[in-house]
């Protein structure tokens, strides 16, 4: 009699690897004639914008630019000014040998060191290094055994659930909206924003994503250091073709603003047009569930069974959480006047908490102050934050793809102390990796020796937590017959028991 083996394929996580590279920051920024001359460098920021990620021939190629923003104080009227420059880059990073079909690449980074100085009143020199980090996850279809038949084979079925990535898109998009201010700005200091996806629909192979980008504008309308603010919602509506993607897939979208320009509208005294550049991150996953053979033996033959481990990735949670972080510290100058605050976020990371893990990160509040000498200084206050929720297990069991953003910053001065409340919102996807050991192959060649013919029953004293299948496997008897003889309903024993083992069926 020949053993029948039924096989299928299961989408599993093939690999998870992290690779790093260093990007040099070397640029000279020339101050145009329409901007005031440099008196003092106040602060320099570097932001990462990733435009394209692609894996070919075992290498991950990342294309984008570093946005270098310099704040300085003007020479004549103490005005706070801003200038910036894009530093394009293309970096290839080697990956371990693997099958990278259906991959997801998450790219992040942070400044390692940064030196910014004014060479003269019209030229700024910036030197430093940026640490680029990429986490690559790949999925592949593995062959699995779904059923066995004949040769007296007994099998333990194991449910395996997970998700399969069917769409992974990062699309550059633009949106425009009119903005009216009390008066035209003399200088734009900062334009930041966070996206808010309000509706996602999957219709006939297309994804319709609607929402808005909440833009925050920081500017000054007069010479000096007094800053003003304005806010505007910029709506967007995107339709993306997704051929072959099922309508019942789990769809997630997030919009990450990477740039914004403002131009005066012709014919309007204080009218302006905001043009927002953003990246739409669209992820679509299909739930996968099947039963596989977790263990097997034969009641008639000596079965040679080999096993293998598969990694199933489950969608743990769609994150949409907000946390308020408090920042406090003493100012070096008690007569300093707070004129503004910018917050930079570092990549998210896992932290330890009672009962498991918390997701959070490090951040820095950059407080701009006018000191008693009439100079603008920047005081950096580092802080940490943790999102609500505790997750059991270890960090190796999880993978996240998140986009944090600052939604509000409020600063106050009390004597020599500064306090700030920073609202941080994190949206993204949290995955959990489940390792399952399953049967890889089964062969039945040699017949079992006939046991003692006079022994019809044996008694086995089982402990709580033992499995009837494992006991039956030891004696080469049918688990179903054991359960029927002992009036059991579950394979797993909740308490210790005295079991009868039938030696013949």
PDB file of N, CA and C in Angstrom, residues 204-300:
ATOM      1  N   UNK A 204     -13.589  47.437  -7.984  1.00  0.00           N
ATOM      2  CA  UNK A 204     -13.246  46.920  -9.321  1.00  0.00           C
ATOM      3  C   UNK A 204     -11.783  47.121  -9.675  1.00  0.00           C
ATOM      4  N   UNK A 205     -10.911  46.654  -8.800  1.00  0.00           N
ATOM      5  CA  UNK A 205      -9.491  46.740  -9.074  1.00  0.00           C
ATOM      6  C   UNK A 205      -8.902  48.118  -8.929  1.00  0.00           C
ATOM      7  N   UNK A 206      -9.595  49.015  -8.265  1.00  0.00           N
ATOM      8  CA  UNK A 206      -9.082  50.355  -8.032  1.00  0.00           C
ATOM      9  C   UNK A 206      -9.227  50.698  -6.552  1.00  0.00           C
ATOM     10  N   UNK A 207      -8.271  51.469  -6.063  1.00  0.00           N
ATOM     11  CA  UNK A 207      -8.331  51.965  -4.694  1.00  0.00           C
ATOM     12  C   UNK A 207      -8.613  53.462  -4.738  1.00  0.00           C
ATOM     13  N   UNK A 208      -9.664  53.873  -4.033  1.00  0.00           N
ATOM     14  CA  UNK A 208     -10.035  55.279  -3.953  1.00  0.00           C
ATOM     15  C   UNK A 208      -9.711  55.761  -2.536  1.00  0.00           C
ATOM     16  N   UNK A 209      -8.789  56.709  -2.424  1.00  0.00           N
ATOM     17  CA  UNK A 209      -8.351  57.205  -1.127  1.00  0.00           C
ATOM     18  C   UNK A 209      -8.629  58.698  -1.060  1.00  0.00           C
ATOM     19  N   UNK A 210      -9.379  59.077  -0.027  1.00  0.00           N
ATOM     20  CA  UNK A 210      -9.712  60.485   0.175  1.00  0.00           C
ATOM     21  C   UNK A 210      -9.247  60.908   1.565  1.00  0.00           C
ATOM     22  N   UNK A 211      -8.928  62.181   1.679  1.00  0.00           N
ATOM     23  CA  UNK A 211      -8.519  62.708   2.977  1.00  0.00           C
ATOM     24  C   UNK A 211      -8.030  64.127   2.848  1.00  0.00           C
ATOM     25  N   UNK A 212      -7.222  64.539   3.800  1.00  0.00           N
ATOM     26  CA  UNK A 212      -6.689  65.893   3.791  1.00  0.00           C
ATOM     27  C   UNK A 212      -5.333  65.911   4.475  1.00  0.00           C
ATOM     28  N   UNK A 213      -4.566  66.931   4.174  1.00  0.00           N
ATOM     29  CA  UNK A 213      -3.277  67.164   4.816  1.00  0.00           C
ATOM     30  C   UNK A 213      -3.393  68.444   5.627  1.00  0.00           C
ATOM     31  N   UNK A 214      -3.172  68.322   6.930  1.00  0.00           N
ATOM     32  CA  UNK A 214      -3.256  69.477   7.813  1.00  0.00           C
ATOM     33  C   UNK A 214      -1.909  70.201   7.796  1.00  0.00           C
ATOM     34  N   UNK A 215      -1.879  71.335   7.130  1.00  0.00           N
ATOM     35  CA  UNK A 215      -0.643  72.092   6.925  1.00  0.00           C
ATOM     36  C   UNK A 215      -0.534  73.182   7.990  1.00  0.00           C
ATOM     37  N   UNK A 216       0.628  73.266   8.633  1.00  0.00           N
ATOM     38  CA  UNK A 216       0.926  74.307   9.613  1.00  0.00           C
ATOM     39  C   UNK A 216       2.012  75.210   9.035  1.00  0.00           C
ATOM     40  N   UNK A 217       1.711  76.506   8.975  1.00  0.00           N
ATOM     41  CA  UNK A 217       2.618  77.485   8.393  1.00  0.00           C
ATOM     42  C   UNK A 217       3.175  78.387   9.493  1.00  0.00           C
ATOM     43  N   UNK A 218       4.504  78.504   9.558  1.00  0.00           N
ATOM     44  CA  UNK A 218       5.172  79.423  10.480  1.00  0.00           C
ATOM     45  C   UNK A 218       5.900  80.476   9.646  1.00  0.00           C
ATOM     46  N   UNK A 219       5.590  81.751   9.909  1.00  0.00           N
ATOM     47  CA  UNK A 219       6.164  82.816   9.086  1.00  0.00           C
ATOM     48  C   UNK A 219       6.295  84.090   9.927  1.00  0.00           C
ATOM     49  N   UNK A 220       6.924  85.081   9.346  1.00  0.00           N
ATOM     50  CA  UNK A 220       6.935  86.429   9.933  1.00  0.00           C
ATOM     51  C   UNK A 220       6.542  87.409   8.840  1.00  0.00           C
ATOM     52  N   UNK A 221       5.727  88.375   9.234  1.00  0.00           N
ATOM     53  CA  UNK A 221       5.236  89.362   8.267  1.00  0.00           C
ATOM     54  C   UNK A 221       6.003  90.678   8.340  1.00  0.00           C
ATOM     55  N   UNK A 222       6.857  90.806   9.382  1.00  0.00           N
ATOM     56  CA  UNK A 222       7.648  92.021   9.560  1.00  0.00           C
ATOM     57  C   UNK A 222       9.092  91.627   9.844  1.00  0.00           C
ATOM     58  N   UNK A 223      10.037  92.548   9.674  1.00  0.00           N
ATOM     59  CA  UNK A 223      11.409  92.244  10.083  1.00  0.00           C
ATOM     60  C   UNK A 223      11.459  91.981  11.575  1.00  0.00           C
ATOM     61  N   UNK A 224      12.374  91.097  11.976  1.00  0.00           N
ATOM     62  CA  UNK A 224      12.511  90.764  13.385  1.00  0.00           C
ATOM     63  C   UNK A 224      12.365  89.272  13.614  1.00  0.00           C
ATOM     64  N   UNK A 225      12.083  88.921  14.867  1.00  0.00           N
ATOM     65  CA  UNK A 225      12.012  87.514  15.227  1.00  0.00           C
ATOM     66  C   UNK A 225      10.615  87.082  15.660  1.00  0.00           C
ATOM     67  N   UNK A 226       9.636  87.979  15.597  1.00  0.00           N
ATOM     68  CA  UNK A 226       8.270  87.619  15.979  1.00  0.00           C
ATOM     69  C   UNK A 226       7.669  86.704  14.914  1.00  0.00           C
ATOM     70  N   UNK A 227       7.231  85.545  15.361  1.00  0.00           N
ATOM     71  CA  UNK A 227       6.698  84.547  14.432  1.00  0.00           C
ATOM     72  C   UNK A 227       5.177  84.490  14.519  1.00  0.00           C
ATOM     73  N   UNK A 228       4.569  84.212  13.389  1.00  0.00           N
ATOM     74  CA  UNK A 228       3.124  84.035  13.303  1.00  0.00           C
ATOM     75  C   UNK A 228       2.840  82.654  12.738  1.00  0.00           C
ATOM     76  N   UNK A 229       1.616  82.210  12.944  1.00  0.00           N
ATOM     77  CA  UNK A 229       1.244  80.879  12.465  1.00  0.00           C
ATOM     78  C   UNK A 229      -0.098  80.874  11.769  1.00  0.00           C
ATOM     79  N   UNK A 230      -0.271  79.920  10.889  1.00  0.00           N
ATOM     80  CA  UNK A 230      -1.542  79.726  10.190  1.00  0.00           C
ATOM     81  C   UNK A 230      -1.689  78.251   9.881  1.00  0.00           C
ATOM     82  N   UNK A 231      -2.917  77.807   9.764  1.00  0.00           N
ATOM     83  CA  UNK A 231      -3.197  76.396   9.473  1.00  0.00           C
ATOM     84  C   UNK A 231      -4.204  76.306   8.326  1.00  0.00           C
ATOM     85  N   UNK A 232      -4.050  75.246   7.532  1.00  0.00           N
ATOM     86  CA  UNK A 232      -4.954  75.043   6.403  1.00  0.00           C
ATOM     87  C   UNK A 232      -5.062  73.564   6.091  1.00  0.00           C
ATOM     88  N   UNK A 233      -6.272  73.096   5.851  1.00  0.00           N
ATOM     89  CA  UNK A 233      -6.503  71.715   5.422  1.00  0.00           C
ATOM     90  C   UNK A 233      -6.469  71.658   3.897  1.00  0.00           C
ATOM     91  N   UNK A 234      -5.603  70.813   3.369  1.00  0.00           N
ATOM     92  CA  UNK A 234      -5.481  70.642   1.915  1.00  0.00           C
ATOM     93  C   UNK A 234      -6.060  69.280   1.556  1.00  0.00           C
ATOM     94  N   UNK A 235      -7.237  69.227   0.930  1.00  0.00           N
ATOM     95  CA  UNK A 235      -7.858  67.926   0.608  1.00  0.00           C
ATOM     96  C   UNK A 235      -7.160  67.242  -0.562  1.00  0.00           C
ATOM     97  N   UNK A 236      -7.270  65.917  -0.597  1.00  0.00           N
ATOM     98  CA  UNK A 236      -6.746  65.140  -1.718  1.00  0.00           C
ATOM     99  C   UNK A 236      -7.699  63.997  -2.029  1.00  0.00           C
ATOM    100  N   UNK A 237      -7.636  63.545  -3.264  1.00  0.00           N
ATOM    101  CA  UNK A 237      -8.467  62.432  -3.736  1.00  0.00           C
ATOM    102  C   UNK A 237      -7.646  61.662  -4.766  1.00  0.00           C
ATOM    103  N   UNK A 238      -7.270  60.433  -4.430  1.00  0.00           N
ATOM    104  CA  UNK A 238      -6.401  59.639  -5.290  1.00  0.00           C
ATOM    105  C   UNK A 238      -7.117  58.355  -5.722  1.00  0.00           C
ATOM    106  N   UNK A 239      -6.979  58.027  -6.989  1.00  0.00           N
ATOM    107  CA  UNK A 239      -7.502  56.765  -7.538  1.00  0.00           C
ATOM    108  C   UNK A 239      -6.317  55.991  -8.098  1.00  0.00           C
ATOM    109  N   UNK A 240      -6.091  54.788  -7.576  1.00  0.00           N
ATOM    110  CA  UNK A 240      -4.922  53.992  -7.942  1.00  0.00           C
ATOM    111  C   UNK A 240      -5.388  52.656  -8.514  1.00  0.00           C
ATOM    112  N   UNK A 241      -4.839  52.288  -9.659  1.00  0.00           N
ATOM    113  CA  UNK A 241      -5.152  51.001 -10.272  1.00  0.00           C
ATOM    114  C   UNK A 241      -4.445  49.880  -9.527  1.00  0.00           C
ATOM    115  N   UNK A 242      -5.208  48.858  -9.161  1.00  0.00           N
ATOM    116  CA  UNK A 242      -4.673  47.682  -8.473  1.00  0.00           C
ATOM    117  C   UNK A 242      -5.205  46.438  -9.166  1.00  0.00           C
ATOM    118  N   UNK A 243      -4.623  46.107 -10.288  1.00  0.00           N
ATOM    119  CA  UNK A 243      -5.085  44.949 -11.058  1.00  0.00           C
ATOM    120  C   UNK A 243      -4.836  43.662 -10.283  1.00  0.00           C
ATOM    121  N   UNK A 244      -5.852  42.827 -10.212  1.00  0.00           N
ATOM    122  CA  UNK A 244      -5.717  41.530  -9.567  1.00  0.00           C
ATOM    123  C   UNK A 244      -5.828  41.553  -8.064  1.00  0.00           C
ATOM    124  N   UNK A 245      -6.093  42.718  -7.470  1.00  0.00           N
ATOM    125  CA  UNK A 245      -6.215  42.814  -6.017  1.00  0.00           C
ATOM    126  C   UNK A 245      -7.661  42.568  -5.624  1.00  0.00           C
ATOM    127  N   UNK A 246      -7.936  41.625  -4.717  1.00  0.00           N
ATOM    128  CA  UNK A 246      -9.323  41.338  -4.336  1.00  0.00           C
ATOM    129  C   UNK A 246      -9.947  42.493  -3.569  1.00  0.00           C
ATOM    130  N   UNK A 247     -11.263  42.669  -3.732  1.00  0.00           N
ATOM    131  CA  UNK A 247     -11.960  43.750  -3.051  1.00  0.00           C
ATOM    132  C   UNK A 247     -12.048  43.536  -1.547  1.00  0.00           C
ATOM    133  N   UNK A 248     -11.901  42.278  -1.096  1.00  0.00           N
ATOM    134  CA  UNK A 248     -12.022  42.003   0.340  1.00  0.00           C
ATOM    135  C   UNK A 248     -10.672  42.056   1.055  1.00  0.00           C
ATOM    136  N   UNK A 249      -9.634  42.582   0.398  1.00  0.00           N
ATOM    137  CA  UNK A 249      -8.325  42.685   1.037  1.00  0.00           C
ATOM    138  C   UNK A 249      -8.327  43.721   2.151  1.00  0.00           C
ATOM    139  N   UNK A 250      -7.398  43.552   3.082  1.00  0.00           N
ATOM    140  CA  UNK A 250      -7.216  44.518   4.167  1.00  0.00           C
ATOM    141  C   UNK A 250      -6.372  45.667   3.625  1.00  0.00           C
ATOM    142  N   UNK A 251      -6.970  46.858   3.565  1.00  0.00           N
ATOM    143  CA  UNK A 251      -6.323  48.002   2.924  1.00  0.00           C
ATOM    144  C   UNK A 251      -5.947  49.049   3.971  1.00  0.00           C
ATOM    145  N   UNK A 252      -4.742  49.554   3.852  1.00  0.00           N
ATOM    146  CA  UNK A 252      -4.259  50.619   4.746  1.00  0.00           C
ATOM    147  C   UNK A 252      -3.561  51.670   3.902  1.00  0.00           C
ATOM    148  N   UNK A 253      -3.799  52.931   4.239  1.00  0.00           N
ATOM    149  CA  UNK A 253      -3.155  54.036   3.521  1.00  0.00           C
ATOM    150  C   UNK A 253      -2.760  55.123   4.503  1.00  0.00           C
ATOM    151  N   UNK A 254      -1.624  55.737   4.236  1.00  0.00           N
ATOM    152  CA  UNK A 254      -1.150  56.870   5.018  1.00  0.00           C
ATOM    153  C   UNK A 254      -0.480  57.855   4.070  1.00  0.00           C
ATOM    154  N   UNK A 255      -0.612  59.129   4.393  1.00  0.00           N
ATOM    155  CA  UNK A 255      -0.032  60.186   3.573  1.00  0.00           C
ATOM    156  C   UNK A 255       1.054  60.878   4.388  1.00  0.00           C
ATOM    157  N   UNK A 256       2.247  60.947   3.821  1.00  0.00           N
ATOM    158  CA  UNK A 256       3.399  61.561   4.472  1.00  0.00           C
ATOM    159  C   UNK A 256       3.804  62.799   3.672  1.00  0.00           C
ATOM    160  N   UNK A 257       3.648  63.959   4.267  1.00  0.00           N
ATOM    161  CA  UNK A 257       4.024  65.202   3.593  1.00  0.00           C
ATOM    162  C   UNK A 257       5.544  65.342   3.574  1.00  0.00           C
ATOM    163  N   UNK A 258       6.098  65.619   2.395  1.00  0.00           N
ATOM    164  CA  UNK A 258       7.552  65.746   2.254  1.00  0.00           C
ATOM    165  C   UNK A 258       7.983  67.116   1.768  1.00  0.00           C
ATOM    166  N   UNK A 259       7.034  67.950   1.412  1.00  0.00           N
ATOM    167  CA  UNK A 259       7.402  69.287   0.958  1.00  0.00           C
ATOM    168  C   UNK A 259       6.179  70.139   0.695  1.00  0.00           C
ATOM    169  N   UNK A 260       6.377  71.451   0.697  1.00  0.00           N
ATOM    170  CA  UNK A 260       5.269  72.371   0.430  1.00  0.00           C
ATOM    171  C   UNK A 260       5.835  73.709  -0.025  1.00  0.00           C
ATOM    172  N   UNK A 261       5.188  74.304  -1.009  1.00  0.00           N
ATOM    173  CA  UNK A 261       5.566  75.633  -1.478  1.00  0.00           C
ATOM    174  C   UNK A 261       4.340  76.535  -1.429  1.00  0.00           C
ATOM    175  N   UNK A 262       4.593  77.827  -1.265  1.00  0.00           N
ATOM    176  CA  UNK A 262       3.514  78.811  -1.239  1.00  0.00           C
ATOM    177  C   UNK A 262       3.858  79.937  -2.193  1.00  0.00           C
ATOM    178  N   UNK A 263       2.915  80.245  -3.061  1.00  0.00           N
ATOM    179  CA  UNK A 263       3.113  81.326  -4.029  1.00  0.00           C
ATOM    180  C   UNK A 263       1.933  82.273  -3.948  1.00  0.00           C
ATOM    181  N   UNK A 264       2.239  83.563  -4.082  1.00  0.00           N
ATOM    182  CA  UNK A 264       1.187  84.576  -4.046  1.00  0.00           C
ATOM    183  C   UNK A 264       0.279  84.408  -5.259  1.00  0.00           C
ATOM    184  N   UNK A 265      -1.022  84.507  -5.010  1.00  0.00           N
ATOM    185  CA  UNK A 265      -2.005  84.375  -6.080  1.00  0.00           C
ATOM    186  C   UNK A 265      -2.162  85.722  -6.782  1.00  0.00           C
ATOM    187  N   UNK A 266      -2.066  85.711  -8.095  1.00  0.00           N
ATOM    188  CA  UNK A 266      -2.159  86.952  -8.865  1.00  0.00           C
ATOM    189  C   UNK A 266      -3.523  87.597  -8.660  1.00  0.00           C
ATOM    190  N   UNK A 267      -3.510  88.895  -8.418  1.00  0.00           N
ATOM    191  CA  UNK A 267      -4.752  89.633  -8.281  1.00  0.00           C
ATOM    192  C   UNK A 267      -5.331  89.632  -6.891  1.00  0.00           C
ATOM    193  N   UNK A 268      -4.707  88.934  -5.946  1.00  0.00           N
ATOM    194  CA  UNK A 268      -5.187  88.919  -4.569  1.00  0.00           C
ATOM    195  C   UNK A 268      -4.090  89.462  -3.668  1.00  0.00           C
ATOM    196  N   UNK A 269      -4.459  90.440  -2.850  1.00  0.00           N
ATOM    197  CA  UNK A 269      -3.456  91.118  -2.034  1.00  0.00           C
ATOM    198  C   UNK A 269      -2.802  90.199  -1.026  1.00  0.00           C
ATOM    199  N   UNK A 270      -3.604  89.353  -0.358  1.00  0.00           N
ATOM    200  CA  UNK A 270      -3.053  88.439   0.647  1.00  0.00           C
ATOM    201  C   UNK A 270      -3.382  86.986   0.315  1.00  0.00           C
ATOM    202  N   UNK A 271      -3.681  86.711  -0.940  1.00  0.00           N
ATOM    203  CA  UNK A 271      -4.014  85.349  -1.349  1.00  0.00           C
ATOM    204  C   UNK A 271      -2.783  84.576  -1.761  1.00  0.00           C
ATOM    205  N   UNK A 272      -2.779  83.295  -1.418  1.00  0.00           N
ATOM    206  CA  UNK A 272      -1.637  82.439  -1.728  1.00  0.00           C
ATOM    207  C   UNK A 272      -2.139  81.065  -2.144  1.00  0.00           C
ATOM    208  N   UNK A 273      -1.300  80.378  -2.893  1.00  0.00           N
ATOM    209  CA  UNK A 273      -1.595  79.009  -3.299  1.00  0.00           C
ATOM    210  C   UNK A 273      -0.598  78.071  -2.646  1.00  0.00           C
ATOM    211  N   UNK A 274      -1.119  77.153  -1.833  1.00  0.00           N
ATOM    212  CA  UNK A 274      -0.280  76.121  -1.211  1.00  0.00           C
ATOM    213  C   UNK A 274      -0.221  74.912  -2.122  1.00  0.00           C
ATOM    214  N   UNK A 275       0.979  74.474  -2.455  1.00  0.00           N
ATOM    215  CA  UNK A 275       1.173  73.255  -3.247  1.00  0.00           C
ATOM    216  C   UNK A 275       1.920  72.251  -2.386  1.00  0.00           C
ATOM    217  N   UNK A 276       1.220  71.206  -1.992  1.00  0.00           N
ATOM    218  CA  UNK A 276       1.769  70.205  -1.084  1.00  0.00           C
ATOM    219  C   UNK A 276       2.266  69.004  -1.880  1.00  0.00           C
ATOM    220  N   UNK A 277       3.462  68.574  -1.566  1.00  0.00           N
ATOM    221  CA  UNK A 277       4.010  67.334  -2.122  1.00  0.00           C
ATOM    222  C   UNK A 277       4.025  66.282  -1.019  1.00  0.00           C
ATOM    223  N   UNK A 278       3.457  65.135  -1.315  1.00  0.00           N
ATOM    224  CA  UNK A 278       3.345  64.090  -0.294  1.00  0.00           C
ATOM    225  C   UNK A 278       3.529  62.726  -0.943  1.00  0.00           C
ATOM    226  N   UNK A 279       3.812  61.738  -0.093  1.00  0.00           N
ATOM    227  CA  UNK A 279       3.920  60.348  -0.549  1.00  0.00           C
ATOM    228  C   UNK A 279       2.755  59.572   0.038  1.00  0.00           C
ATOM    229  N   UNK A 280       1.999  58.947  -0.829  1.00  0.00           N
ATOM    230  CA  UNK A 280       0.887  58.102  -0.407  1.00  0.00           C
ATOM    231  C   UNK A 280       1.396  56.672  -0.253  1.00  0.00           C
ATOM    232  N   UNK A 281       1.359  56.171   0.969  1.00  0.00           N
ATOM    233  CA  UNK A 281       1.774  54.800   1.255  1.00  0.00           C
ATOM    234  C   UNK A 281       0.524  53.920   1.276  1.00  0.00           C
ATOM    235  N   UNK A 282       0.433  53.005   0.324  1.00  0.00           N
ATOM    236  CA  UNK A 282      -0.730  52.125   0.221  1.00  0.00           C
ATOM    237  C   UNK A 282      -0.289  50.680   0.405  1.00  0.00           C
ATOM    238  N   UNK A 283      -0.915  49.974   1.344  1.00  0.00           N
ATOM    239  CA  UNK A 283      -0.624  48.575   1.623  1.00  0.00           C
ATOM    240  C   UNK A 283      -1.931  47.786   1.598  1.00  0.00           C
ATOM    241  N   UNK A 284      -1.922  46.692   0.848  1.00  0.00           N
ATOM    242  CA  UNK A 284      -3.092  45.815   0.782  1.00  0.00           C
ATOM    243  C   UNK A 284      -2.638  44.394   1.096  1.00  0.00           C
ATOM    244  N   UNK A 285      -3.335  43.752   2.038  1.00  0.00           N
ATOM    245  CA  UNK A 285      -3.009  42.397   2.466  1.00  0.00           C
ATOM    246  C   UNK A 285      -4.251  41.516   2.353  1.00  0.00           C
ATOM    247  N   UNK A 286      -3.999  40.263   2.005  1.00  0.00           N
ATOM    248  CA  UNK A 286      -5.083  39.278   1.930  1.00  0.00           C
ATOM    249  C   UNK A 286      -4.899  38.251   3.034  1.00  0.00           C
ATOM    250  N   UNK A 287      -5.937  38.030   3.851  1.00  0.00           N
ATOM    251  CA  UNK A 287      -5.818  37.013   4.903  1.00  0.00           C
ATOM    252  C   UNK A 287      -5.610  35.622   4.311  1.00  0.00           C
ATOM    253  N   UNK A 288      -4.748  34.833   4.933  1.00  0.00           N
ATOM    254  CA  UNK A 288      -4.444  33.474   4.496  1.00  0.00           C
ATOM    255  C   UNK A 288      -4.674  32.535   5.677  1.00  0.00           C
ATOM    256  N   UNK A 289      -5.433  31.465   5.441  1.00  0.00           N
ATOM    257  CA  UNK A 289      -5.686  30.489   6.496  1.00  0.00           C
ATOM    258  C   UNK A 289      -5.795  29.103   5.882  1.00  0.00           C
ATOM    259  N   UNK A 290      -5.111  28.145   6.455  1.00  0.00           N
ATOM    260  CA  UNK A 290      -5.174  26.773   5.974  1.00  0.00           C
ATOM    261  C   UNK A 290      -4.786  25.826   7.097  1.00  0.00           C
ATOM    262  N   UNK A 291      -5.111  24.544   6.898  1.00  0.00           N
ATOM    263  CA  UNK A 291      -4.716  23.503   7.846  1.00  0.00           C
ATOM    264  C   UNK A 291      -3.588  22.688   7.224  1.00  0.00           C
ATOM    265  N   UNK A 292      -2.547  22.483   8.005  1.00  0.00           N
ATOM    266  CA  UNK A 292      -1.405  21.710   7.548  1.00  0.00           C
ATOM    267  C   UNK A 292      -1.169  20.561   8.523  1.00  0.00           C
ATOM    268  N   UNK A 293      -0.392  19.573   8.084  1.00  0.00           N
ATOM    269  CA  UNK A 293      -0.070  18.422   8.932  1.00  0.00           C
ATOM    270  C   UNK A 293       1.070  18.821   9.856  1.00  0.00           C
ATOM    271  N   UNK A 294       0.747  18.909  11.153  1.00  0.00           N
ATOM    272  CA  UNK A 294       1.752  19.290  12.132  1.00  0.00           C
ATOM    273  C   UNK A 294       2.568  18.118  12.643  1.00  0.00           C
ATOM    274  N   UNK A 295       1.984  16.927  12.644  1.00  0.00           N
ATOM    275  CA  UNK A 295       2.688  15.729  13.083  1.00  0.00           C
ATOM    276  C   UNK A 295       1.971  14.521  12.504  1.00  0.00           C
ATOM    277  N   UNK A 296       2.687  13.390  12.388  1.00  0.00           N
ATOM    278  CA  UNK A 296       2.091  12.190  11.795  1.00  0.00           C
ATOM    279  C   UNK A 296       2.849  10.951  12.246  1.00  0.00           C
ATOM    280  N   UNK A 297       2.154   9.827  12.227  1.00  0.00           N
ATOM    281  CA  UNK A 297       2.755   8.508  12.464  1.00  0.00           C
ATOM    282  C   UNK A 297       1.830   7.475  11.851  1.00  0.00           C
ATOM    283  N   UNK A 298       2.292   6.235  11.829  1.00  0.00           N
ATOM    284  CA  UNK A 298       1.503   5.151  11.257  1.00  0.00           C
ATOM    285  C   UNK A 298       1.285   4.066  12.312  1.00  0.00           C
ATOM    286  N   UNK A 299       0.095   3.479  12.290  1.00  0.00           N
ATOM    287  CA  UNK A 299      -0.203   2.360  13.191  1.00  0.00           C
ATOM    288  C   UNK A 299       0.227   1.028  12.586  1.00  0.00           C
ATOM    289  N   UNK A 300       0.704   1.037  11.312  1.00  0.00           N
ATOM    290  CA  UNK A 300       1.076  -0.202  10.639  1.00  0.00           C
ATOM    291  C   UNK A 300       2.550  -0.240  10.224  1.00  0.00           C
TER     292      UNK A 300
END
